[in-house]
Amino acid sequence: MQLPTEAVTATVLIEVVRISALPARRDVPYPGTAVAYWAGSEAAAALALIENLPGSKQHRCGFSPGWSVRAYDDSLDQALFEAAFCFTCHEVRMQGTAVPPALATQFFDPGALPARTLLSLFRKEAP
């Protein structure tokens, strides 16, 4: 999976969100509860897992993401990007000022080791 390179380099904090609904518009954050904050090596490891998600084809489920990550730089102002994951339809939707249109919708293999590892990290934060 491709992440915005400059944003990944600038990321110092990742907020893990347990999504509770779809946003009213595509350009607003996914509503939910922040269940964890990862910095340093935890943030770097999570970004590496996401970047290593192998591609897949779309599976129709209506896009019902359960988790998202929001990446912040050291200003901690506005998220550089948010990536919302649907492990059922294999889709990731990204948004934010650092996300070019070509990266906004991608598909991943939820059965691959990086995806299973990422999902287990999410679930560990909010069982």
PDB file of C-alpha atoms in Angstrom:
ATOM      1  CA  MET A   1       0.000   0.000   0.000  1.00  0.00           C
ATOM      2  CA  GLN A   2       1.201   3.483  -0.747  1.00  0.00           C
ATOM      3  CA  LEU A   3       1.275   6.187   1.882  1.00  0.00           C
ATOM      4  CA  PRO A   4       2.159   9.833   1.203  1.00  0.00           C
ATOM      5  CA  THR A   5       5.953   9.681   1.556  1.00  0.00           C
ATOM      6  CA  GLU A   6       6.540  13.178   2.929  1.00  0.00           C
ATOM      7  CA  ALA A   7       3.761  12.714   5.493  1.00  0.00           C
ATOM      8  CA  VAL A   8       5.219   9.402   6.672  1.00  0.00           C
ATOM      9  CA  THR A   9       8.611  11.055   7.130  1.00  0.00           C
ATOM     10  CA  ALA A  10       7.029  13.894   9.143  1.00  0.00           C
ATOM     11  CA  THR A  11       4.853  11.635  11.332  1.00  0.00           C
ATOM     12  CA  VAL A  12       5.702  11.706  15.029  1.00  0.00           C
ATOM     13  CA  LEU A  13       2.377  10.472  16.432  1.00  0.00           C
ATOM     14  CA  ILE A  14      -0.339   8.091  15.293  1.00  0.00           C
ATOM     15  CA  GLU A  15      -3.787   8.211  16.816  1.00  0.00           C
ATOM     16  CA  VAL A  16      -5.678   4.907  16.597  1.00  0.00           C
ATOM     17  CA  VAL A  17      -9.439   5.386  16.284  1.00  0.00           C
ATOM     18  CA  ARG A  18     -12.195   2.815  16.784  1.00  0.00           C
ATOM     19  CA  ILE A  19     -14.665   4.066  14.177  1.00  0.00           C
ATOM     20  CA  SER A  20     -18.293   4.363  15.272  1.00  0.00           C
ATOM     21  CA  ALA A  21     -19.917   5.660  12.061  1.00  0.00           C
ATOM     22  CA  LEU A  22     -19.189   6.995   8.615  1.00  0.00           C
ATOM     23  CA  PRO A  23     -18.485  10.714   8.363  1.00  0.00           C
ATOM     24  CA  ALA A  24     -21.157  13.036   6.998  1.00  0.00           C
ATOM     25  CA  ARG A  25     -18.747  14.153   4.261  1.00  0.00           C
ATOM     26  CA  ARG A  26     -15.638  12.614   2.779  1.00  0.00           C
ATOM     27  CA  ASP A  27     -13.367  15.443   3.879  1.00  0.00           C
ATOM     28  CA  VAL A  28     -14.022  15.197   7.642  1.00  0.00           C
ATOM     29  CA  PRO A  29     -12.468  12.745  10.111  1.00  0.00           C
ATOM     30  CA  TYR A  30     -14.147   9.417  10.766  1.00  0.00           C
ATOM     31  CA  PRO A  31     -16.113   9.646  14.011  1.00  0.00           C
ATOM     32  CA  GLY A  32     -15.042   7.373  16.813  1.00  0.00           C
ATOM     33  CA  THR A  33     -13.045   7.002  19.977  1.00  0.00           C
ATOM     34  CA  ALA A  34      -9.285   7.424  20.106  1.00  0.00           C
ATOM     35  CA  VAL A  35      -8.120   4.212  21.763  1.00  0.00           C
ATOM     36  CA  ALA A  36      -4.350   4.613  21.527  1.00  0.00           C
ATOM     37  CA  TYR A  37      -1.513   6.933  20.644  1.00  0.00           C
ATOM     38  CA  TRP A  38       1.629   5.506  19.118  1.00  0.00           C
ATOM     39  CA  ALA A  39       4.876   7.447  18.933  1.00  0.00           C
ATOM     40  CA  GLY A  40       8.491   6.642  18.209  1.00  0.00           C
ATOM     41  CA  SER A  41       9.173   3.028  17.333  1.00  0.00           C
ATOM     42  CA  GLU A  42       5.489   2.063  17.730  1.00  0.00           C
ATOM     43  CA  ALA A  43       4.442   4.644  15.139  1.00  0.00           C
ATOM     44  CA  ALA A  44       7.268   3.642  12.794  1.00  0.00           C
ATOM     45  CA  ALA A  45       6.355  -0.046  13.091  1.00  0.00           C
ATOM     46  CA  ALA A  46       2.683   0.656  12.380  1.00  0.00           C
ATOM     47  CA  LEU A  47       3.529   2.744   9.313  1.00  0.00           C
ATOM     48  CA  ALA A  48       5.842  -0.025   8.071  1.00  0.00           C
ATOM     49  CA  LEU A  49       3.030  -2.588   8.465  1.00  0.00           C
ATOM     50  CA  ILE A  50       0.653  -0.358   6.528  1.00  0.00           C
ATOM     51  CA  GLU A  51       3.180   0.269   3.770  1.00  0.00           C
ATOM     52  CA  ASN A  52       3.746  -3.494   3.492  1.00  0.00           C
ATOM     53  CA  LEU A  53       0.071  -4.357   3.040  1.00  0.00           C
ATOM     54  CA  PRO A  54      -0.108  -6.265  -0.242  1.00  0.00           C
ATOM     55  CA  GLY A  55      -2.682  -5.153  -2.781  1.00  0.00           C
ATOM     56  CA  SER A  56      -5.980  -6.901  -3.416  1.00  0.00           C
ATOM     57  CA  LYS A  57      -9.137  -6.545  -5.410  1.00  0.00           C
ATOM     58  CA  GLN A  58     -12.227  -4.851  -4.087  1.00  0.00           C
ATOM     59  CA  HIS A  59     -14.813  -6.987  -2.328  1.00  0.00           C
ATOM     60  CA  ARG A  60     -18.231  -5.423  -1.963  1.00  0.00           C
ATOM     61  CA  CYS A  61     -19.474  -4.897   1.567  1.00  0.00           C
ATOM     62  CA  GLY A  62     -20.572  -1.266   1.473  1.00  0.00           C
ATOM     63  CA  PHE A  63     -17.375  -0.025   3.158  1.00  0.00           C
ATOM     64  CA  SER A  64     -17.823  -0.376   6.869  1.00  0.00           C
ATOM     65  CA  PRO A  65     -14.446   0.494   8.388  1.00  0.00           C
ATOM     66  CA  GLY A  66     -13.768  -0.437  11.972  1.00  0.00           C
ATOM     67  CA  TRP A  67     -10.443   1.299  12.507  1.00  0.00           C
ATOM     68  CA  SER A  68      -8.501   4.299  11.355  1.00  0.00           C
ATOM     69  CA  VAL A  69      -5.116   5.801  11.994  1.00  0.00           C
ATOM     70  CA  ARG A  70      -4.441   9.514  11.993  1.00  0.00           C
ATOM     71  CA  ALA A  71      -0.854  10.643  11.471  1.00  0.00           C
ATOM     72  CA  TYR A  72       0.403  13.901  13.000  1.00  0.00           C
ATOM     73  CA  ASP A  73       3.607  15.866  12.678  1.00  0.00           C
ATOM     74  CA  ASP A  74       5.282  17.560  15.630  1.00  0.00           C
ATOM     75  CA  SER A  75       2.809  20.470  15.584  1.00  0.00           C
ATOM     76  CA  LEU A  76       0.024  17.995  16.511  1.00  0.00           C
ATOM     77  CA  ASP A  77      -2.386  20.427  14.838  1.00  0.00           C
ATOM     78  CA  GLN A  78      -4.248  18.791  12.000  1.00  0.00           C
ATOM     79  CA  ALA A  79      -3.756  15.212  10.860  1.00  0.00           C
ATOM     80  CA  LEU A  80      -1.424  14.851   7.900  1.00  0.00           C
ATOM     81  CA  PHE A  81      -3.574  11.945   6.795  1.00  0.00           C
ATOM     82  CA  GLU A  82      -6.179   9.546   8.054  1.00  0.00           C
ATOM     83  CA  ALA A  83      -6.461   6.003   6.753  1.00  0.00           C
ATOM     84  CA  ALA A  84      -9.697   4.098   7.453  1.00  0.00           C
ATOM     85  CA  PHE A  85      -9.548   0.311   7.090  1.00  0.00           C
ATOM     86  CA  CYS A  86     -12.367  -2.053   6.145  1.00  0.00           C
ATOM     87  CA  PHE A  87     -11.108  -5.599   6.626  1.00  0.00           C
ATOM     88  CA  THR A  88     -14.263  -6.999   4.957  1.00  0.00           C
ATOM     89  CA  CYS A  89     -14.123  -5.272   1.580  1.00  0.00           C
ATOM     90  CA  HIS A  90     -10.318  -4.961   1.633  1.00  0.00           C
ATOM     91  CA  GLU A  91     -10.509  -1.187   1.197  1.00  0.00           C
ATOM     92  CA  VAL A  92      -8.536   1.658   2.715  1.00  0.00           C
ATOM     93  CA  ARG A  93      -9.738   5.221   2.263  1.00  0.00           C
ATOM     94  CA  MET A  94      -7.249   7.944   2.958  1.00  0.00           C
ATOM     95  CA  GLN A  95      -7.846  11.631   3.323  1.00  0.00           C
ATOM     96  CA  GLY A  96      -5.983  14.681   4.487  1.00  0.00           C
ATOM     97  CA  THR A  97      -3.913  17.532   3.187  1.00  0.00           C
ATOM     98  CA  ALA A  98      -0.965  15.239   2.391  1.00  0.00           C
ATOM     99  CA  VAL A  99      -2.986  12.691   0.392  1.00  0.00           C
ATOM    100  CA  PRO A 100      -2.878  12.984  -3.406  1.00  0.00           C
ATOM    101  CA  PRO A 101      -6.076  11.822  -5.179  1.00  0.00           C
ATOM    102  CA  ALA A 102      -4.311   8.751  -6.597  1.00  0.00           C
ATOM    103  CA  LEU A 103      -3.795   7.382  -3.057  1.00  0.00           C
ATOM    104  CA  ALA A 104      -7.268   8.146  -1.682  1.00  0.00           C
ATOM    105  CA  THR A 105      -8.719   4.658  -2.281  1.00  0.00           C
ATOM    106  CA  GLN A 106      -6.630   1.497  -2.174  1.00  0.00           C
ATOM    107  CA  PHE A 107      -7.244  -2.196  -1.619  1.00  0.00           C
ATOM    108  CA  PHE A 108      -5.294  -4.619   0.565  1.00  0.00           C
ATOM    109  CA  ASP A 109      -5.217  -8.331   1.341  1.00  0.00           C
ATOM    110  CA  PRO A 110      -6.627  -8.726   4.882  1.00  0.00           C
ATOM    111  CA  GLY A 111      -5.338 -12.301   5.066  1.00  0.00           C
ATOM    112  CA  ALA A 112      -1.696 -11.290   4.590  1.00  0.00           C
ATOM    113  CA  LEU A 113       0.589 -11.284   7.616  1.00  0.00           C
ATOM    114  CA  PRO A 114       1.010  -7.473   7.776  1.00  0.00           C
ATOM    115  CA  ALA A 115      -2.794  -7.013   7.728  1.00  0.00           C
ATOM    116  CA  ARG A 116      -3.392  -9.666  10.393  1.00  0.00           C
ATOM    117  CA  THR A 117      -0.666  -8.116  12.543  1.00  0.00           C
ATOM    118  CA  LEU A 118      -2.128  -4.626  12.130  1.00  0.00           C
ATOM    119  CA  LEU A 119      -5.610  -5.851  13.017  1.00  0.00           C
ATOM    120  CA  SER A 120      -4.277  -7.599  16.121  1.00  0.00           C
ATOM    121  CA  LEU A 121      -2.584  -4.359  17.208  1.00  0.00           C
ATOM    122  CA  PHE A 122      -5.882  -2.513  16.745  1.00  0.00           C
ATOM    123  CA  ARG A 123      -7.801  -5.139  18.697  1.00  0.00           C
ATOM    124  CA  LYS A 124      -5.242  -5.110  21.501  1.00  0.00           C
ATOM    125  CA  GLU A 125      -5.951  -1.400  21.991  1.00  0.00           C
ATOM    126  CA  ALA A 126      -9.747  -1.834  22.137  1.00  0.00           C
ATOM    127  CA  PRO A 127     -10.798  -5.477  22.514  1.00  0.00           C
TER     128      PRO A 127
END
